[in-house]
PDB file of C-alpha atoms and ligand atoms in Angstrom:
ATOM      1  CA  MET A   1      16.143  24.262   5.274  1.00 36.00           C
ATOM      2  CA  GLN A   2      16.852  24.050   8.954  1.00 40.00           C
ATOM      3  CA  GLU A   3      12.901  22.915   9.241  1.00 41.00           C
ATOM      4  CA  SER A   4      13.506  20.187   6.965  1.00 44.00           C
ATOM      5  CA  LYS A   5      16.290  18.618   9.004  1.00 45.00           C
ATOM      6  CA  GLN A   6      14.158  18.891  12.372  1.00 51.00           C
ATOM      7  CA  LYS A   7      12.510  15.582  13.203  1.00 56.00           C
ATOM      8  CA  ILE A   8       9.175  15.662  12.896  1.00 60.00           C
ATOM      9  CA  LYS A   9       8.148  13.764  16.347  1.00 56.00           C
ATOM     10  CA  GLN A  10       9.934  12.338  19.034  1.00 56.00           C
ATOM     11  CA  LYS A  11       9.236   8.544  19.702  1.00 65.00           C
ATOM     12  CA  VAL A  12       5.952   7.503  21.348  1.00 71.00           C
ATOM     13  CA  THR A  13       5.817   5.956  24.109  1.00 74.00           C
ATOM     14  CA  ASP A  14       1.916   4.980  24.457  1.00 85.00           C
ATOM     15  CA  ASN A  15       1.050   1.412  23.490  1.00 91.00           C
ATOM     16  CA  SER A  16      -1.894   2.149  23.478  1.00 93.00           C
ATOM     17  CA  ALA A  17      -1.823   4.785  20.855  1.00 96.00           C
ATOM     18  CA  ALA A  18      -3.213   3.701  17.299  1.00 97.00           C
ATOM     19  CA  ILE A  19      -1.068   3.162  13.957  1.00 98.00           C
ATOM     20  CA  GLY A  20      -1.477   5.314  11.185  1.00 98.00           C
ATOM     21  CA  VAL A  21      -1.638   3.602   7.381  1.00 98.00           C
ATOM     22  CA  PHE A  22      -2.087   5.391   4.412  1.00 98.00           C
ATOM     23  CA  ASP A  23      -2.028   5.494   0.739  1.00 98.00           C
ATOM     24  CA  SER A  24      -3.164   7.096  -2.618  1.00 98.00           C
ATOM     25  CA  GLY A  25      -6.520   6.268  -1.763  1.00 98.00           C
ATOM     26  CA  VAL A  26      -8.578   2.943  -0.835  1.00 98.00           C
ATOM     27  CA  GLY A  27      -6.067  -0.084  -1.998  1.00 98.00           C
ATOM     28  CA  GLY A  28      -4.365   0.437   1.496  1.00 98.00           C
ATOM     29  CA  LEU A  29      -7.761  -1.101   2.833  1.00 98.00           C
ATOM     30  CA  SER A  30      -5.878  -4.194   1.616  1.00 97.00           C
ATOM     31  CA  ILE A  31      -3.210  -4.245   4.084  1.00 98.00           C
ATOM     32  CA  THR A  32      -5.181  -2.469   6.705  1.00 98.00           C
ATOM     33  CA  LYS A  33      -7.654  -5.600   6.899  1.00 98.00           C
ATOM     34  CA  CYS A  34      -5.232  -7.594   7.468  1.00 98.00           C
ATOM     35  CA  ILE A  35      -3.493  -5.645  10.225  1.00 98.00           C
ATOM     36  CA  ALA A  36      -7.253  -5.230  12.224  1.00 98.00           C
ATOM     37  CA  ALA A  37      -7.358  -9.145  11.296  1.00 98.00           C
ATOM     38  CA  GLN A  38      -3.936  -9.852  13.057  1.00 98.00           C
ATOM     39  CA  LEU A  39      -3.439  -7.374  15.151  1.00 98.00           C
ATOM     40  CA  PRO A  40      -6.935  -7.176  16.884  1.00 98.00           C
ATOM     41  CA  HIS A  41      -6.525  -5.119  19.808  1.00 98.00           C
ATOM     42  CA  GLU A  42      -4.480  -2.524  17.711  1.00 98.00           C
ATOM     43  CA  ASN A  43      -6.520   1.156  16.661  1.00 98.00           C
ATOM     44  CA  ILE A  44      -5.842   2.323  13.653  1.00 98.00           C
ATOM     45  CA  ILE A  45      -6.082   5.235  11.864  1.00 98.00           C
ATOM     46  CA  TYR A  46      -6.719   4.999   7.923  1.00 98.00           C
ATOM     47  CA  ILE A  47      -6.359   7.869   5.810  1.00 98.00           C
ATOM     48  CA  ALA A  48      -6.981   8.095   1.901  1.00 98.00           C
ATOM     49  CA  ASP A  49      -5.284  10.784   0.148  1.00 98.00           C
ATOM     50  CA  SER A  50      -8.170   9.881  -2.928  1.00 97.00           C
ATOM     51  CA  LEU A  51      -7.825  13.338  -3.835  1.00 96.00           C
ATOM     52  CA  HIS A  52      -4.507  13.130  -5.262  1.00 96.00           C
ATOM     53  CA  ALA A  53      -5.014   9.855  -6.506  1.00 96.00           C
ATOM     54  CA  PRO A  54      -3.146   8.042  -8.063  1.00 97.00           C
ATOM     55  CA  TYR A  55       0.419   8.899  -7.119  1.00 97.00           C
ATOM     56  CA  GLY A  56       1.404   6.209 -10.044  1.00 95.00           C
ATOM     57  CA  GLU A  57       1.305   8.700 -12.626  1.00 92.00           C
ATOM     58  CA  LYS A  58       2.510  11.804 -10.050  1.00 96.00           C
ATOM     59  CA  SER A  59       5.975  12.884 -10.066  1.00 96.00           C
ATOM     60  CA  VAL A  60       8.385  11.910  -7.344  1.00 96.00           C
ATOM     61  CA  ASP A  61       8.575  15.706  -6.113  1.00 97.00           C
ATOM     62  CA  PHE A  62       4.928  15.482  -6.020  1.00 98.00           C
ATOM     63  CA  ILE A  63       4.795  11.952  -4.117  1.00 97.00           C
ATOM     64  CA  ILE A  64       6.850  12.827  -1.557  1.00 98.00           C
ATOM     65  CA  GLN A  65       5.164  16.083  -0.607  1.00 97.00           C
ATOM     66  CA  ARG A  66       1.895  14.042  -0.077  1.00 98.00           C
ATOM     67  CA  VAL A  67       3.529  11.798   1.904  1.00 98.00           C
ATOM     68  CA  ASN A  68       5.253  14.427   4.176  1.00 97.00           C
ATOM     69  CA  THR A  69       1.830  16.124   4.603  1.00 97.00           C
ATOM     70  CA  ILE A  70      -0.158  13.043   5.584  1.00 97.00           C
ATOM     71  CA  THR A  71       2.549  11.755   7.831  1.00 97.00           C
ATOM     72  CA  LYS A  72       2.122  14.990   9.897  1.00 96.00           C
ATOM     73  CA  LEU A  73      -1.400  14.676   9.822  1.00 96.00           C
ATOM     74  CA  LEU A  74      -0.914  11.376  11.609  1.00 97.00           C
ATOM     75  CA  ILE A  75       1.869  12.289  14.221  1.00 95.00           C
ATOM     76  CA  ALA A  76      -0.781  14.902  14.942  1.00 94.00           C
ATOM     77  CA  LYS A  77      -3.381  12.429  15.993  1.00 95.00           C
ATOM     78  CA  GLY A  78      -0.634  10.779  17.883  1.00 95.00           C
ATOM     79  CA  VAL A  79       0.273   7.671  15.470  1.00 97.00           C
ATOM     80  CA  LYS A  80       2.671   5.271  17.222  1.00 97.00           C
ATOM     81  CA  ALA A  81       3.795   3.821  14.055  1.00 97.00           C
ATOM     82  CA  ILE A  82       2.989   4.683  10.755  1.00 98.00           C
ATOM     83  CA  VAL A  83       2.694   1.982   7.909  1.00 98.00           C
ATOM     84  CA  ILE A  84       2.854   3.481   4.038  1.00 98.00           C
ATOM     85  CA  ALA A  85       0.414   1.155   2.453  1.00 98.00           C
ATOM     86  CA  CYS A  86       1.075   1.609  -0.649  1.00 98.00           C
ATOM     87  CA  ASN A  87       4.487   0.778  -2.796  1.00 98.00           C
ATOM     88  CA  THR A  88       4.403   3.924  -4.837  1.00 97.00           C
ATOM     89  CA  ALA A  89       4.954   5.849  -2.036  1.00 98.00           C
ATOM     90  CA  THR A  90       7.516   3.795  -0.490  1.00 97.00           C
ATOM     91  CA  VAL A  91       9.690   3.159  -3.195  1.00 97.00           C
ATOM     92  CA  ASN A  92       9.824   6.662  -3.699  1.00 96.00           C
ATOM     93  CA  ALA A  93       9.641   8.338  -0.206  1.00 97.00           C
ATOM     94  CA  ILE A  94      10.305   6.132   2.521  1.00 98.00           C
ATOM     95  CA  GLU A  95      13.796   6.752   2.743  1.00 96.00           C
ATOM     96  CA  GLN A  96      13.818  10.545   3.375  1.00 96.00           C
ATOM     97  CA  LEU A  97      11.019  10.149   5.446  1.00 97.00           C
ATOM     98  CA  ARG A  98      12.833   7.690   8.073  1.00 96.00           C
ATOM     99  CA  ALA A  99      15.189  10.772   8.212  1.00 95.00           C
ATOM    100  CA  GLN A 100      12.354  13.138   9.379  1.00 94.00           C
ATOM    101  CA  VAL A 101      10.642  10.831  11.863  1.00 94.00           C
ATOM    102  CA  ASN A 102      11.297   8.737  14.953  1.00 92.00           C
ATOM    103  CA  ILE A 103       8.523   6.647  14.900  1.00 94.00           C
ATOM    104  CA  PRO A 104       8.618   3.300  12.897  1.00 96.00           C
ATOM    105  CA  ILE A 105       8.217   3.722   9.434  1.00 97.00           C
ATOM    106  CA  ILE A 106       7.309   0.290   7.852  1.00 98.00           C
ATOM    107  CA  GLY A 107       7.360   0.164   4.181  1.00 98.00           C
ATOM    108  CA  VAL A 108       5.126  -2.073   1.450  1.00 97.00           C
ATOM    109  CA  GLU A 109       7.755  -3.271  -1.175  1.00 95.00           C
ATOM    110  CA  PRO A 110       7.049  -6.217  -4.065  1.00 95.00           C
ATOM    111  CA  ALA A 111       7.341  -9.647  -2.973  1.00 96.00           C
ATOM    112  CA  ILE A 112      10.144 -10.284  -5.470  1.00 96.00           C
ATOM    113  CA  LYS A 113      12.458 -12.597  -3.196  1.00 96.00           C
ATOM    114  CA  PRO A 114       8.968 -15.072  -2.153  1.00 96.00           C
ATOM    115  CA  ALA A 115       8.102 -15.183  -5.745  1.00 97.00           C
ATOM    116  CA  ALA A 116      11.387 -15.393  -7.161  1.00 97.00           C
ATOM    117  CA  LYS A 117      12.541 -18.351  -4.708  1.00 96.00           C
ATOM    118  CA  GLN A 118       9.586 -20.098  -5.627  1.00 96.00           C
ATOM    119  CA  SER A 119       9.449 -19.817  -9.392  1.00 98.00           C
ATOM    120  CA  ILE A 120      10.341 -23.185 -11.495  1.00 97.00           C
ATOM    121  CA  SER A 121      10.071 -22.139 -14.635  1.00 97.00           C
ATOM    122  CA  LYS A 122      12.248 -18.882 -13.715  1.00 97.00           C
ATOM    123  CA  LYS A 123      10.234 -16.104 -15.146  1.00 98.00           C
ATOM    124  CA  ILE A 124       7.823 -14.040 -12.458  1.00 98.00           C
ATOM    125  CA  ALA A 125       6.074 -10.815 -13.848  1.00 98.00           C
ATOM    126  CA  ILE A 126       5.276  -8.055 -11.330  1.00 98.00           C
ATOM    127  CA  LEU A 127       2.624  -5.060 -11.703  1.00 98.00           C
ATOM    128  CA  ALA A 128       2.894  -1.968 -10.508  1.00 98.00           C
ATOM    129  CA  THR A 129       1.947   1.373 -11.094  1.00 97.00           C
ATOM    130  CA  GLN A 130       4.464   3.571 -13.428  1.00 96.00           C
ATOM    131  CA  ALA A 131       6.044   5.439 -10.678  1.00 95.00           C
ATOM    132  CA  THR A 132       6.793   2.397  -9.131  1.00 97.00           C
ATOM    133  CA  SER A 133       8.080   0.678 -12.341  1.00 97.00           C
ATOM    134  CA  GLY A 134      10.825   3.397 -13.060  1.00 94.00           C
ATOM    135  CA  ASN A 135      12.128   3.709  -9.883  1.00 96.00           C
ATOM    136  CA  GLN A 136      15.944   2.994  -8.783  1.00 96.00           C
ATOM    137  CA  ARG A 137      15.127   1.765  -5.091  1.00 95.00           C
ATOM    138  CA  PHE A 138      12.003  -0.671  -7.166  1.00 97.00           C
ATOM    139  CA  LYS A 139      14.787  -1.887  -9.847  1.00 97.00           C
ATOM    140  CA  ASP A 140      17.843  -2.257  -7.133  1.00 97.00           C
ATOM    141  CA  LEU A 141      15.082  -4.479  -5.243  1.00 96.00           C
ATOM    142  CA  ILE A 142      15.095  -6.788  -7.992  1.00 98.00           C
ATOM    143  CA  ASP A 143      18.065  -6.798  -8.985  1.00 97.00           C
ATOM    144  CA  LEU A 144      19.156  -8.094  -5.322  1.00 97.00           C
ATOM    145  CA  HIS A 145      16.882 -10.339  -4.933  1.00 97.00           C
ATOM    146  CA  HIS A 146      15.918 -12.550  -8.691  1.00 97.00           C
ATOM    147  CA  ASN A 147      17.722 -14.997  -7.564  1.00 95.00           C
ATOM    148  CA  GLY A 148      18.493 -16.354 -11.299  1.00 97.00           C
ATOM    149  CA  ALA A 149      14.866 -15.251 -12.594  1.00 97.00           C
ATOM    150  CA  GLN A 150      14.220 -13.080 -15.410  1.00 98.00           C
ATOM    151  CA  VAL A 151      11.578 -10.638 -13.859  1.00 98.00           C
ATOM    152  CA  LEU A 152       9.611  -8.667 -16.641  1.00 98.00           C
ATOM    153  CA  ILE A 153       8.148  -5.748 -15.517  1.00 98.00           C
ATOM    154  CA  GLN A 154       4.383  -4.569 -16.576  1.00 98.00           C
ATOM    155  CA  PRO A 155       3.533  -1.317 -15.860  1.00 98.00           C
ATOM    156  CA  CYS A 156      -0.781  -0.707 -15.152  1.00 98.00           C
ATOM    157  CA  PRO A 157      -1.757   2.567 -16.392  1.00 97.00           C
ATOM    158  CA  GLY A 158      -5.667   3.235 -15.592  1.00 97.00           C
ATOM    159  CA  LEU A 159      -5.676   0.064 -13.299  1.00 98.00           C
ATOM    160  CA  VAL A 160      -6.080   2.102 -10.330  1.00 97.00           C
ATOM    161  CA  GLU A 161      -8.442   4.625 -11.479  1.00 97.00           C
ATOM    162  CA  PHE A 162     -10.852   1.678 -12.302  1.00 98.00           C
ATOM    163  CA  ILE A 163     -10.642   0.420  -8.362  1.00 98.00           C
ATOM    164  CA  GLU A 164     -10.885   4.098  -6.774  1.00 97.00           C
ATOM    165  CA  GLN A 165     -14.324   4.443  -8.954  1.00 97.00           C
ATOM    166  CA  GLY A 166     -15.462   1.297  -7.419  1.00 97.00           C
ATOM    167  CA  LYS A 167     -15.496  -0.144 -10.783  1.00 98.00           C
ATOM    168  CA  GLN A 168     -13.263  -3.080 -10.674  1.00 98.00           C
ATOM    169  CA  HIS A 169     -15.880  -5.910 -11.972  1.00 97.00           C
ATOM    170  CA  SER A 170     -16.405  -3.553 -15.392  1.00 98.00           C
ATOM    171  CA  PRO A 171     -15.825  -5.290 -18.369  1.00 98.00           C
ATOM    172  CA  ALA A 172     -13.702  -2.384 -19.565  1.00 98.00           C
ATOM    173  CA  CYS A 173     -11.195  -2.856 -16.476  1.00 98.00           C
ATOM    174  CA  ASN A 174     -11.894  -6.481 -17.371  1.00 98.00           C
ATOM    175  CA  ALA A 175     -10.307  -5.935 -20.814  1.00 98.00           C
ATOM    176  CA  LEU A 176      -7.509  -3.625 -19.122  1.00 98.00           C
ATOM    177  CA  LEU A 177      -6.355  -6.586 -17.058  1.00 98.00           C
ATOM    178  CA  ARG A 178      -6.364  -9.008 -19.854  1.00 98.00           C
ATOM    179  CA  GLN A 179      -4.356  -6.756 -21.811  1.00 98.00           C
ATOM    180  CA  TYR A 180      -1.289  -6.352 -19.442  1.00 98.00           C
ATOM    181  CA  ILE A 181      -1.845 -10.028 -18.396  1.00 98.00           C
ATOM    182  CA  GLU A 182      -2.450 -11.931 -21.196  1.00 98.00           C
ATOM    183  CA  PRO A 183       1.180 -11.276 -22.719  1.00 98.00           C
ATOM    184  CA  LEU A 184       3.193 -12.580 -19.721  1.00 98.00           C
ATOM    185  CA  VAL A 185       0.924 -15.184 -19.195  1.00 98.00           C
ATOM    186  CA  ASN A 186       2.144 -16.187 -23.280  1.00 98.00           C
ATOM    187  CA  GLN A 187       5.482 -15.527 -22.170  1.00 97.00           C
ATOM    188  CA  GLY A 188       5.894 -18.499 -19.278  1.00 97.00           C
ATOM    189  CA  ILE A 189       5.058 -16.054 -16.271  1.00 98.00           C
ATOM    190  CA  ASP A 190       4.245 -19.070 -13.217  1.00 98.00           C
ATOM    191  CA  THR A 191       4.661 -16.175 -10.901  1.00 98.00           C
ATOM    192  CA  LEU A 192       3.087 -12.861 -10.652  1.00 98.00           C
ATOM    193  CA  VAL A 193       3.738 -10.333  -7.665  1.00 98.00           C
ATOM    194  CA  LEU A 194       0.945  -7.280  -7.071  1.00 98.00           C
ATOM    195  CA  GLY A 195       3.451  -4.717  -6.779  1.00 98.00           C
ATOM    196  CA  CYS A 196       0.032  -2.066  -5.649  1.00 98.00           C
ATOM    197  CA  THR A 197      -1.716  -2.745  -2.734  1.00 98.00           C
ATOM    198  CA  HIS A 198      -4.871  -1.732  -4.779  1.00 98.00           C
ATOM    199  CA  TYR A 199      -4.376  -4.988  -6.908  1.00 98.00           C
ATOM    200  CA  PRO A 200      -5.848  -7.210  -4.980  1.00 98.00           C
ATOM    201  CA  PHE A 201      -8.812  -5.934  -5.101  1.00 98.00           C
ATOM    202  CA  VAL A 202      -8.490  -7.470  -8.559  1.00 98.00           C
ATOM    203  CA  GLN A 203      -7.043 -10.853  -7.616  1.00 98.00           C
ATOM    204  CA  HIS A 204      -9.871 -12.689  -8.717  1.00 98.00           C
ATOM    205  CA  GLN A 205     -10.318 -11.379 -12.091  1.00 98.00           C
ATOM    206  CA  ILE A 206      -6.063 -11.405 -12.185  1.00 98.00           C
ATOM    207  CA  SER A 207      -6.801 -15.056 -11.366  1.00 98.00           C
ATOM    208  CA  VAL A 208      -9.124 -16.073 -13.959  1.00 98.00           C
ATOM    209  CA  ILE A 209      -7.400 -14.511 -16.720  1.00 98.00           C
ATOM    210  CA  ALA A 210      -3.352 -15.777 -15.559  1.00 98.00           C
ATOM    211  CA  GLY A 211      -5.107 -19.050 -15.675  1.00 98.00           C
ATOM    212  CA  PRO A 212      -3.863 -21.725 -12.613  1.00 97.00           C
ATOM    213  CA  GLN A 213      -0.564 -22.830 -13.641  1.00 97.00           C
ATOM    214  CA  VAL A 214       0.480 -18.923 -12.237  1.00 98.00           C
ATOM    215  CA  SER A 215       0.597 -18.036  -8.947  1.00 98.00           C
ATOM    216  CA  ILE A 216      -0.191 -14.680  -7.323  1.00 98.00           C
ATOM    217  CA  ILE A 217       1.140 -12.999  -4.501  1.00 97.00           C
ATOM    218  CA  GLU A 218       0.495 -10.735  -2.369  1.00 94.00           C
ATOM    219  CA  THR A 219       2.003  -8.870   0.560  1.00 96.00           C
ATOM    220  CA  ALA A 220      -0.321  -7.710   3.613  1.00 97.00           C
ATOM    221  CA  ALA A 221       0.925 -10.622   5.516  1.00 96.00           C
ATOM    222  CA  PRO A 222       4.839 -10.101   5.573  1.00 96.00           C
ATOM    223  CA  VAL A 223       4.134  -6.753   6.131  1.00 98.00           C
ATOM    224  CA  THR A 224       1.832  -7.157   9.342  1.00 98.00           C
ATOM    225  CA  LEU A 225       4.100  -9.032  10.587  1.00 97.00           C
ATOM    226  CA  GLN A 226       6.868  -7.118  10.323  1.00 98.00           C
ATOM    227  CA  LEU A 227       5.056  -4.331  11.596  1.00 98.00           C
ATOM    228  CA  ARG A 228       3.979  -6.911  14.721  1.00 98.00           C
ATOM    229  CA  LYS A 229       7.704  -7.458  15.234  1.00 98.00           C
ATOM    230  CA  LYS A 230       8.792  -3.013  15.434  1.00 97.00           C
ATOM    231  CA  LEU A 231       6.103  -2.912  17.749  1.00 97.00           C
ATOM    232  CA  ALA A 232       7.143  -5.942  19.757  1.00 97.00           C
ATOM    233  CA  GLU A 233      10.800  -4.674  19.426  1.00 95.00           C
ATOM    234  CA  MET A 234       9.868  -1.173  20.380  1.00 93.00           C
ATOM    235  CA  ASP A 235       7.900  -2.242  23.566  1.00 94.00           C
ATOM    236  CA  LEU A 236       4.729  -0.426  21.599  1.00 96.00           C
ATOM    237  CA  THR A 237       1.889  -3.726  21.718  1.00 97.00           C
ATOM    238  CA  ALA A 238      -1.501  -2.810  22.936  1.00 96.00           C
ATOM    239  CA  SER A 239      -1.546  -4.269  25.982  1.00 93.00           C
ATOM    240  CA  SER A 240      -5.482  -3.640  26.329  1.00 90.00           C
ATOM    241  CA  SER A 241      -6.964  -6.842  25.731  1.00 91.00           C
ATOM    242  CA  GLN A 242     -10.109  -4.946  24.088  1.00 94.00           C
ATOM    243  CA  GLN A 243     -11.015  -5.108  20.424  1.00 95.00           C
ATOM    244  CA  GLY A 244      -9.368  -2.218  18.216  1.00 97.00           C
ATOM    245  CA  GLN A 245     -10.927   0.790  16.467  1.00 97.00           C
ATOM    246  CA  THR A 246     -10.268   1.655  12.922  1.00 98.00           C
ATOM    247  CA  GLN A 247     -10.697   4.886  11.862  1.00 98.00           C
ATOM    248  CA  PHE A 248     -11.152   5.718   8.237  1.00 98.00           C
ATOM    249  CA  PHE A 249     -10.320   9.165   6.706  1.00 98.00           C
ATOM    250  CA  SER A 250      -9.994  10.614   3.106  1.00 98.00           C
ATOM    251  CA  SER A 251      -9.170  13.828   1.680  1.00 97.00           C
ATOM    252  CA  LEU A 252     -12.144  13.538  -1.018  1.00 97.00           C
ATOM    253  CA  VAL A 253     -15.889  12.576   1.461  1.00 97.00           C
ATOM    254  CA  THR A 254     -18.802  11.944  -0.529  1.00 97.00           C
ATOM    255  CA  LYS A 255     -21.170   9.442  -0.186  1.00 97.00           C
ATOM    256  CA  GLN A 256     -20.038   7.874  -2.989  1.00 97.00           C
ATOM    257  CA  GLN A 257     -16.532   7.476  -1.898  1.00 97.00           C
ATOM    258  CA  GLU A 258     -18.102   6.407   1.734  1.00 98.00           C
ATOM    259  CA  GLN A 259     -20.043   3.403  -0.458  1.00 98.00           C
ATOM    260  CA  ILE A 260     -16.350   2.050  -2.558  1.00 98.00           C
ATOM    261  CA  PHE A 261     -14.809   1.577   1.011  1.00 98.00           C
ATOM    262  CA  SER A 262     -17.811   0.298   2.519  1.00 98.00           C
ATOM    263  CA  GLN A 263     -17.658  -1.943  -0.184  1.00 98.00           C
ATOM    264  CA  LEU A 264     -13.721  -3.263  -0.370  1.00 98.00           C
ATOM    265  CA  TRP A 265     -13.861  -2.992   3.763  1.00 98.00           C
ATOM    266  CA  GLN A 266     -17.099  -5.641   3.819  1.00 97.00           C
ATOM    267  CA  GLU A 267     -19.290  -3.728   6.377  1.00 96.00           C
ATOM    268  CA  PRO A 268     -20.238   0.119   6.581  1.00 97.00           C
ATOM    269  CA  LEU A 269     -17.937   2.462   7.513  1.00 98.00           C
ATOM    270  CA  LEU A 270     -18.111   6.262   8.486  1.00 98.00           C
ATOM    271  CA  LEU A 271     -15.317   7.744   5.830  1.00 98.00           C
ATOM    272  CA  CYS A 272     -14.430  11.076   7.429  1.00 98.00           C
ATOM    273  CA  ALA A 273     -12.478  14.025   6.236  1.00 97.00           C
ATOM    274  CA  LEU A 274      -9.101  15.142   7.141  1.00 93.00           C
ATOM    275  CA  GLU A 275      -8.409  18.632   8.968  1.00 81.00           C
ATOM    276  CA  HIS A 276      -6.133  19.719   5.616  1.00 74.00           C
ATOM    277  CA  LYS A 277      -6.268  18.917   2.886  1.00 66.00           C
TER     278      LYS A 277
HETATM  279  N1  LIG B 301      -1.844   1.749  -3.526  1.00 84.17           N
HETATM  280  C1  LIG B 301      -0.408   2.082  -4.242  1.00 84.17           C
HETATM  281  C2  LIG B 301       0.440   1.326  -4.406  1.00 84.17           C
HETATM  282  O1  LIG B 301       0.441   0.531  -3.569  1.00 84.17           O
HETATM  283  C3  LIG B 301      -0.678   3.394  -5.225  1.00 84.17           C
HETATM  284  C4  LIG B 301      -1.689   3.310  -6.603  1.00 84.17           C
HETATM  285  C5  LIG B 301      -1.997   5.078  -7.184  1.00 84.17           C
HETATM  286  O2  LIG B 301      -2.211   6.020  -6.067  1.00 84.17           O
HETATM  287  O3  LIG B 301      -1.308   5.472  -7.534  1.00 84.17           O
HETATM  288  O4  LIG B 301       1.598   1.355  -5.157  1.00 84.17           O
END
């Protein structure tokens, strides 16, 4: 009881410390790529909780427990800030995490505001996991930002599993995408929000199914901008002019996993085992 009220860690002041980024699995690589490209002097430690993916079909208590465990591991590695590169973990666990941790925590939430703003048909849709779709913080976000647009929520069970297994180009994955997207297009949406960080890895397939009249919005760029602002505000921006390094850890390390990571990262990488799972 007492322990949960204590801060996990006091503020980090070393600007050469790494940025911690995590997700249930490979999805957060879509955010990490953008961070590495936009903030090239920063070191990054990426943790994939692949042993416990997908989070989208787990209970809130389970998600909170995993988020807290991974945060402790990142803090033990000395990170100066944490990016929760996962919509599901953000909407379900960010508030309780911020209450315990003194370093900046940046979350990822579906980009409803820009989507509603740019929609001409005033009909937009959000693809998300089940645990995001049913979450109150997510519903409040829609109420706050719909700007008069009708917002269709499409949970996508099964989709994360295809991407985790490196089967995002399979006919079965394409059939699942069709099942989720075609009814939205038939209802007249002109904007589609990717509300899960795994989904940018099937963005091409999504845009082929949705057609050229539907624009697709994801969140890597605004999250990176928010991270940049937070680091600057707290005087934590890396001052080195050297290229930053990205290290990859997972709760499930196999040769096949390493290949899937390398394929999505678009260069060979070394996947290291987490000390505690
Ligand atoms: N990539 C995550 C998200 O943004 C989680 C997917 C999952 O594990 O279900 O929601």
